mmCIF file of C-alpha atoms in Angstrom:
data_model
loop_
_atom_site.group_PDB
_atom_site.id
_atom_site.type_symbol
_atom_site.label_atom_id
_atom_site.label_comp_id
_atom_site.label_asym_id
_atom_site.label_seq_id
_atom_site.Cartn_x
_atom_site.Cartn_y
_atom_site.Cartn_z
ATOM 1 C CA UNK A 1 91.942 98.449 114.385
ATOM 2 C CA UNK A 2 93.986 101.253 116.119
ATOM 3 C CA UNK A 3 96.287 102.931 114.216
ATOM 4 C CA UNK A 4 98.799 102.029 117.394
ATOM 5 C CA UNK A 5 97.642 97.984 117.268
ATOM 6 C CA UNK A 6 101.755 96.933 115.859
ATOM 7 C CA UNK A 7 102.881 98.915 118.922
ATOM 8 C CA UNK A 8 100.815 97.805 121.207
ATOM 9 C CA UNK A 9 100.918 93.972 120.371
ATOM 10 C CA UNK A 10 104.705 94.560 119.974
ATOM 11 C CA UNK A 11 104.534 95.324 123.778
ATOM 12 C CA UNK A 12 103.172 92.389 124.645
ATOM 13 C CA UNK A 13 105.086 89.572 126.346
ATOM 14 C CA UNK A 14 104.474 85.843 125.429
ATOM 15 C CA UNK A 15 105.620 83.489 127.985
ATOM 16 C CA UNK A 16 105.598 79.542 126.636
ATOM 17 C CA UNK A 17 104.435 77.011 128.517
ATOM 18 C CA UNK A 18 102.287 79.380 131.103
ATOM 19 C CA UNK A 19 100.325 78.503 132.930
ATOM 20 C CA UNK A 20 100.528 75.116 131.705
ATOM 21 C CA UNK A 21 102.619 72.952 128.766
ATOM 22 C CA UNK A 22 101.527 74.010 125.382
ATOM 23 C CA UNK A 23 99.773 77.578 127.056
ATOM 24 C CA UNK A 24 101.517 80.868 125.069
ATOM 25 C CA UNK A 25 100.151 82.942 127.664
ATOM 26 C CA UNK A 26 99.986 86.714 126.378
ATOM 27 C CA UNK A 27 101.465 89.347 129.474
ATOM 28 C CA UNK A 28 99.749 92.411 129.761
ATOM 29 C CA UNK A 29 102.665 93.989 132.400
ATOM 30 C CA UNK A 30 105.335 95.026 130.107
ATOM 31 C CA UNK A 31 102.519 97.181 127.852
ATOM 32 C CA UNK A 32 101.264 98.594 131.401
ATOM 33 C CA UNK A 33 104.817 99.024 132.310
ATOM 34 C CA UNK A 34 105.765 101.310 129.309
ATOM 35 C CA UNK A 35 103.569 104.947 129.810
ATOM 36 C CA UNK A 36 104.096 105.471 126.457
ATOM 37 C CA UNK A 37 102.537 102.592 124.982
ATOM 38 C CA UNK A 38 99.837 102.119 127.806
ATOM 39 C CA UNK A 39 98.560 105.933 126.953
ATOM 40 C CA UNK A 40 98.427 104.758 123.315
ATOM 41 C CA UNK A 41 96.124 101.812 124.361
ATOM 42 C CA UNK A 42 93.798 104.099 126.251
ATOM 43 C CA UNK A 43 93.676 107.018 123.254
ATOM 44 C CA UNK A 44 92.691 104.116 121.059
ATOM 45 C CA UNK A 45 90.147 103.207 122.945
ATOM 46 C CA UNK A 46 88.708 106.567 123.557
ATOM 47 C CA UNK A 47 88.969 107.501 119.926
ATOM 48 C CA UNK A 48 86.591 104.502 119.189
ATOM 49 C CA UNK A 49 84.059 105.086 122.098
ATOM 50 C CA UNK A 50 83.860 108.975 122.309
ATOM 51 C CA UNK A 51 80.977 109.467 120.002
ATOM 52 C CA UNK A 52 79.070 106.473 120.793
ATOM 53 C CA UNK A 53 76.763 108.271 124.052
ATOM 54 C CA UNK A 54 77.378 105.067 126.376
ATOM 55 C CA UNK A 55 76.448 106.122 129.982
ATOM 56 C CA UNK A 56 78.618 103.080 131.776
ATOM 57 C CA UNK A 57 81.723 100.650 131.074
ATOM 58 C CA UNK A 58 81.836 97.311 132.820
ATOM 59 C CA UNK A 59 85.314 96.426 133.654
ATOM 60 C CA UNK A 60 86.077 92.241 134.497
ATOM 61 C CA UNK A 61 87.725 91.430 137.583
ATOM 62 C CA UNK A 62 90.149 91.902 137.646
ATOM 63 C CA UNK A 63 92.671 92.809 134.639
ATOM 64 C CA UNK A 64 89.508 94.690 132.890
ATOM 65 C CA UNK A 65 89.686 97.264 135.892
ATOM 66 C CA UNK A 66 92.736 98.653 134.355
ATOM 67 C CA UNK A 67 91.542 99.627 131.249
ATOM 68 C CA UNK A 68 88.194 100.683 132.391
ATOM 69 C CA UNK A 69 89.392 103.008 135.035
ATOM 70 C CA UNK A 70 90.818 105.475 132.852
ATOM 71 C CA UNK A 71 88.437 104.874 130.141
ATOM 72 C CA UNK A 72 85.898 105.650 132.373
ATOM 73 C CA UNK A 73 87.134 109.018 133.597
ATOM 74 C CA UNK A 74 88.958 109.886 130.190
ATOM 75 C CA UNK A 75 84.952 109.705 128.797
ATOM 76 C CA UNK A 76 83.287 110.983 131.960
ATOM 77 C CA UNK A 77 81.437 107.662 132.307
ATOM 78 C CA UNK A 78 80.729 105.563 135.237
ATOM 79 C CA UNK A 79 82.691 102.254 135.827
ATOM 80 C CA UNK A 80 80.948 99.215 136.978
ATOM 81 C CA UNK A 81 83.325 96.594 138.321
ATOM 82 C CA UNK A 82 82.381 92.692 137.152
ATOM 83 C CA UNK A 83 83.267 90.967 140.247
ATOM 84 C CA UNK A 84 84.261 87.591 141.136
ATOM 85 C CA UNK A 85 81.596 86.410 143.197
ATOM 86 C CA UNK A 86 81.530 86.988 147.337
ATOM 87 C CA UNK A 87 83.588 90.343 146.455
ATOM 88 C CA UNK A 88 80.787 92.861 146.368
ATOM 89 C CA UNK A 89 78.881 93.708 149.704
ATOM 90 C CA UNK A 90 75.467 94.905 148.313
ATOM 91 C CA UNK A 91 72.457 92.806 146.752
ATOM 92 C CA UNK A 92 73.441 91.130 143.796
ATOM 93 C CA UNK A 93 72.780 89.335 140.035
ATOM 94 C CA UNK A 94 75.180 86.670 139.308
ATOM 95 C CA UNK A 95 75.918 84.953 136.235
ATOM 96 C CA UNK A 96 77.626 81.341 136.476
ATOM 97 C CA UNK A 97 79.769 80.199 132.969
ATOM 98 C CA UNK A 98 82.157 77.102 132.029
ATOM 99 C CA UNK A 99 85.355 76.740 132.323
ATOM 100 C CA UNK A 100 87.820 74.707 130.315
ATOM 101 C CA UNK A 101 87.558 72.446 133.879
ATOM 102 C CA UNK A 102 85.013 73.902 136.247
ATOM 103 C CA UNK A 103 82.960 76.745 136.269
ATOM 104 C CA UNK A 104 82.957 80.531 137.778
ATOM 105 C CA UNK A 105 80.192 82.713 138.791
ATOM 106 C CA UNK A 106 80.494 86.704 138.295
ATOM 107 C CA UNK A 107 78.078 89.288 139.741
ATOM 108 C CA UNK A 108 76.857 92.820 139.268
ATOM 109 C CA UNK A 109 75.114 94.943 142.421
ATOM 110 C CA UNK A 110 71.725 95.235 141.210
ATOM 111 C CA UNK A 111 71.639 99.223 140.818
ATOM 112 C CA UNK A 112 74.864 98.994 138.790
ATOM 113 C CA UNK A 113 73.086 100.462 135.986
ATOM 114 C CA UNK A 114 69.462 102.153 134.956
ATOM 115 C CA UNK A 115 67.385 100.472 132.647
ATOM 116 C CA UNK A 116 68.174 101.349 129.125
ATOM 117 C CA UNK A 117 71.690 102.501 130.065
ATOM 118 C CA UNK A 118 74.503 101.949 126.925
ATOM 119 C CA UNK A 119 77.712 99.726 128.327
ATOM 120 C CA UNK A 120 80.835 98.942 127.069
ATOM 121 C CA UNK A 121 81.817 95.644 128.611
ATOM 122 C CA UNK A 122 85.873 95.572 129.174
ATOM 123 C CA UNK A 123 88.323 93.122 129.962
ATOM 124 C CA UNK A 124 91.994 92.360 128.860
ATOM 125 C CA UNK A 125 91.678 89.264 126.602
ATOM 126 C CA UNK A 126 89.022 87.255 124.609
ATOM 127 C CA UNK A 127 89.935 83.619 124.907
ATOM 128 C CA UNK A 128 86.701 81.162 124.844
ATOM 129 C CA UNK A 129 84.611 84.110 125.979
ATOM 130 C CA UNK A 130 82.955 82.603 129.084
ATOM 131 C CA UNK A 131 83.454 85.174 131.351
ATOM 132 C CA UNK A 132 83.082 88.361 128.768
ATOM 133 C CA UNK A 133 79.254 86.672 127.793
ATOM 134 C CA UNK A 134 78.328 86.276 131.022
ATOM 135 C CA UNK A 135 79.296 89.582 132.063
ATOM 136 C CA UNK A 136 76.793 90.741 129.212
ATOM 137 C CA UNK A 137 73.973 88.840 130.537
ATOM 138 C CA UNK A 138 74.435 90.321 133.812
ATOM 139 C CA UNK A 139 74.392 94.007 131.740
ATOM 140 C CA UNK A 140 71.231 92.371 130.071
ATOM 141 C CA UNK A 141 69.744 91.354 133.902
ATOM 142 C CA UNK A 142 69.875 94.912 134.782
ATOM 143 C CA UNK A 143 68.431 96.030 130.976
ATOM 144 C CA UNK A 144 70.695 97.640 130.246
ATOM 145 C CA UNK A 145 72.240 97.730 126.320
ATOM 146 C CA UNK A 146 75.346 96.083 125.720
ATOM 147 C CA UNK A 147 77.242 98.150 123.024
ATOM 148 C CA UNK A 148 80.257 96.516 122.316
ATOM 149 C CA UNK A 149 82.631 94.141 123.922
ATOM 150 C CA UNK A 150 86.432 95.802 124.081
ATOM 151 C CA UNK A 151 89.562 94.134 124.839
ATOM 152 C CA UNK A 152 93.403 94.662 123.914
ATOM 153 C CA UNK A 153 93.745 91.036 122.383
ATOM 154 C CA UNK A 154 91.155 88.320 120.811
ATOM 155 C CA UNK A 155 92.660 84.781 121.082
ATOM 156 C CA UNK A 156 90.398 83.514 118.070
ATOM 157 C CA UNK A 157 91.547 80.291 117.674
ATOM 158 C CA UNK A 158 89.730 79.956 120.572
ATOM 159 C CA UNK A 159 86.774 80.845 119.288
ATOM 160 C CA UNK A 160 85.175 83.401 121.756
ATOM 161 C CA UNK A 161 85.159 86.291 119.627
ATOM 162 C CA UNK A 162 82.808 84.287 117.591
ATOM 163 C CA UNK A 163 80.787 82.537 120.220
ATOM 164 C CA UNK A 164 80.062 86.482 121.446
ATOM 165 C CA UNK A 165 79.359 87.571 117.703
ATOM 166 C CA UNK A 166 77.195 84.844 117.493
ATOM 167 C CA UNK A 167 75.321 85.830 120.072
ATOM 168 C CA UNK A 168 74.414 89.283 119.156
ATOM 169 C CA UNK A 169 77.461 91.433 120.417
ATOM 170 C CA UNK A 170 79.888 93.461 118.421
ATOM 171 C CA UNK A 171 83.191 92.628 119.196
ATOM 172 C CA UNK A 172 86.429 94.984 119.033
ATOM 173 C CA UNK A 173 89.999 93.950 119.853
ATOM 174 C CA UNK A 174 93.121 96.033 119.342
ATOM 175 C CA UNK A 175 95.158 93.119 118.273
ATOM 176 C CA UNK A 176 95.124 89.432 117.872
ATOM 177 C CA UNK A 177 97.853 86.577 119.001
ATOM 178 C CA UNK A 178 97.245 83.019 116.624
ATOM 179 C CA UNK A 179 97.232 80.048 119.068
ATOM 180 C CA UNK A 180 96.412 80.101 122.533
#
């Protein structure tokens, strides 16, 4: 945990009910909002990734891209974006995952990393972890080494933080929300 995890988790906003009845959906803005707070969440996760020689973060469309982005240049790494697929114009892997109704398909441009690289895959939230395991197996496509899995909040009543630990990847969230 970050020693600023209260703070941080204090500025998040829960809206009820969104996007659908029973849905405590967990806003980001407000945290982003206040520069105080938002360069908090960035130290924190610099402090935990400064001494771990990764050569890459992988930030998920689209949320993930603002954490990664200053990650990225606070570390002097390079940032791979996750996209939703049809967004990137080079040749590409793709990964395809579940939804709670549906599925999704993410993709990576097929130089986004050199074999053996060390990445730090990045988005904003761990819910059922669909999207943050398949952006792994793209990192794992390219073989590359997935490091850890980062986001501000883990949802794990959901379960994904523990569908990802259970399948091989460490897992590291600056704060947690009960419920979904």
């Amino acid at each position: 945990m970050s020693a600023y995890s209260q703070e941080i988790k204090d500025a998040i906003r829960t809206v009820p009910n969104w996007p659908e009845e029973g849905v405590m959906f967990r806003d980001i803005m407000p945290l982003l909002q206040n520069a105080n707070v938002f360069r908090k969440l960035i130290d924190s996760f610099v402090h935990r990734y400064q001494n771990l020689q990764l050569d890459a973060i992988a930030a998920i469309d689209a949320r993930g891209f603002i954490l990664g982005a200053p990650l990225a240049y606070e570390l002097g790494l390079s940032l791979v974006p996750v996209r939703k697929k049809g967004k990137l114009p080079f040749k590409t892997v793709t990964q395809s995952y579940d939804l709670e109704y549906g599925s999704a398909t993410i993709e990576l441009h097929t130089d986004a990393f050199k074999a053996g690289d060390r990445v730090l895959v990045m988005d904003d939230l761990i819910a059922t972890g669909g999207t943050m395991l398949a952006a792994c197996e793209l990192v794992r496509k390219l073989n590359a080494e997935v490091v850890e899995v980062a986001a501000i909040i883990d949802l794990p009543d959901l379960k994904g933080s523990e569908k990802l630990r259970n399948a091989g990847f460490d897992v590291y969230a600056i704060c947690e929300f009960d419920g979904h």
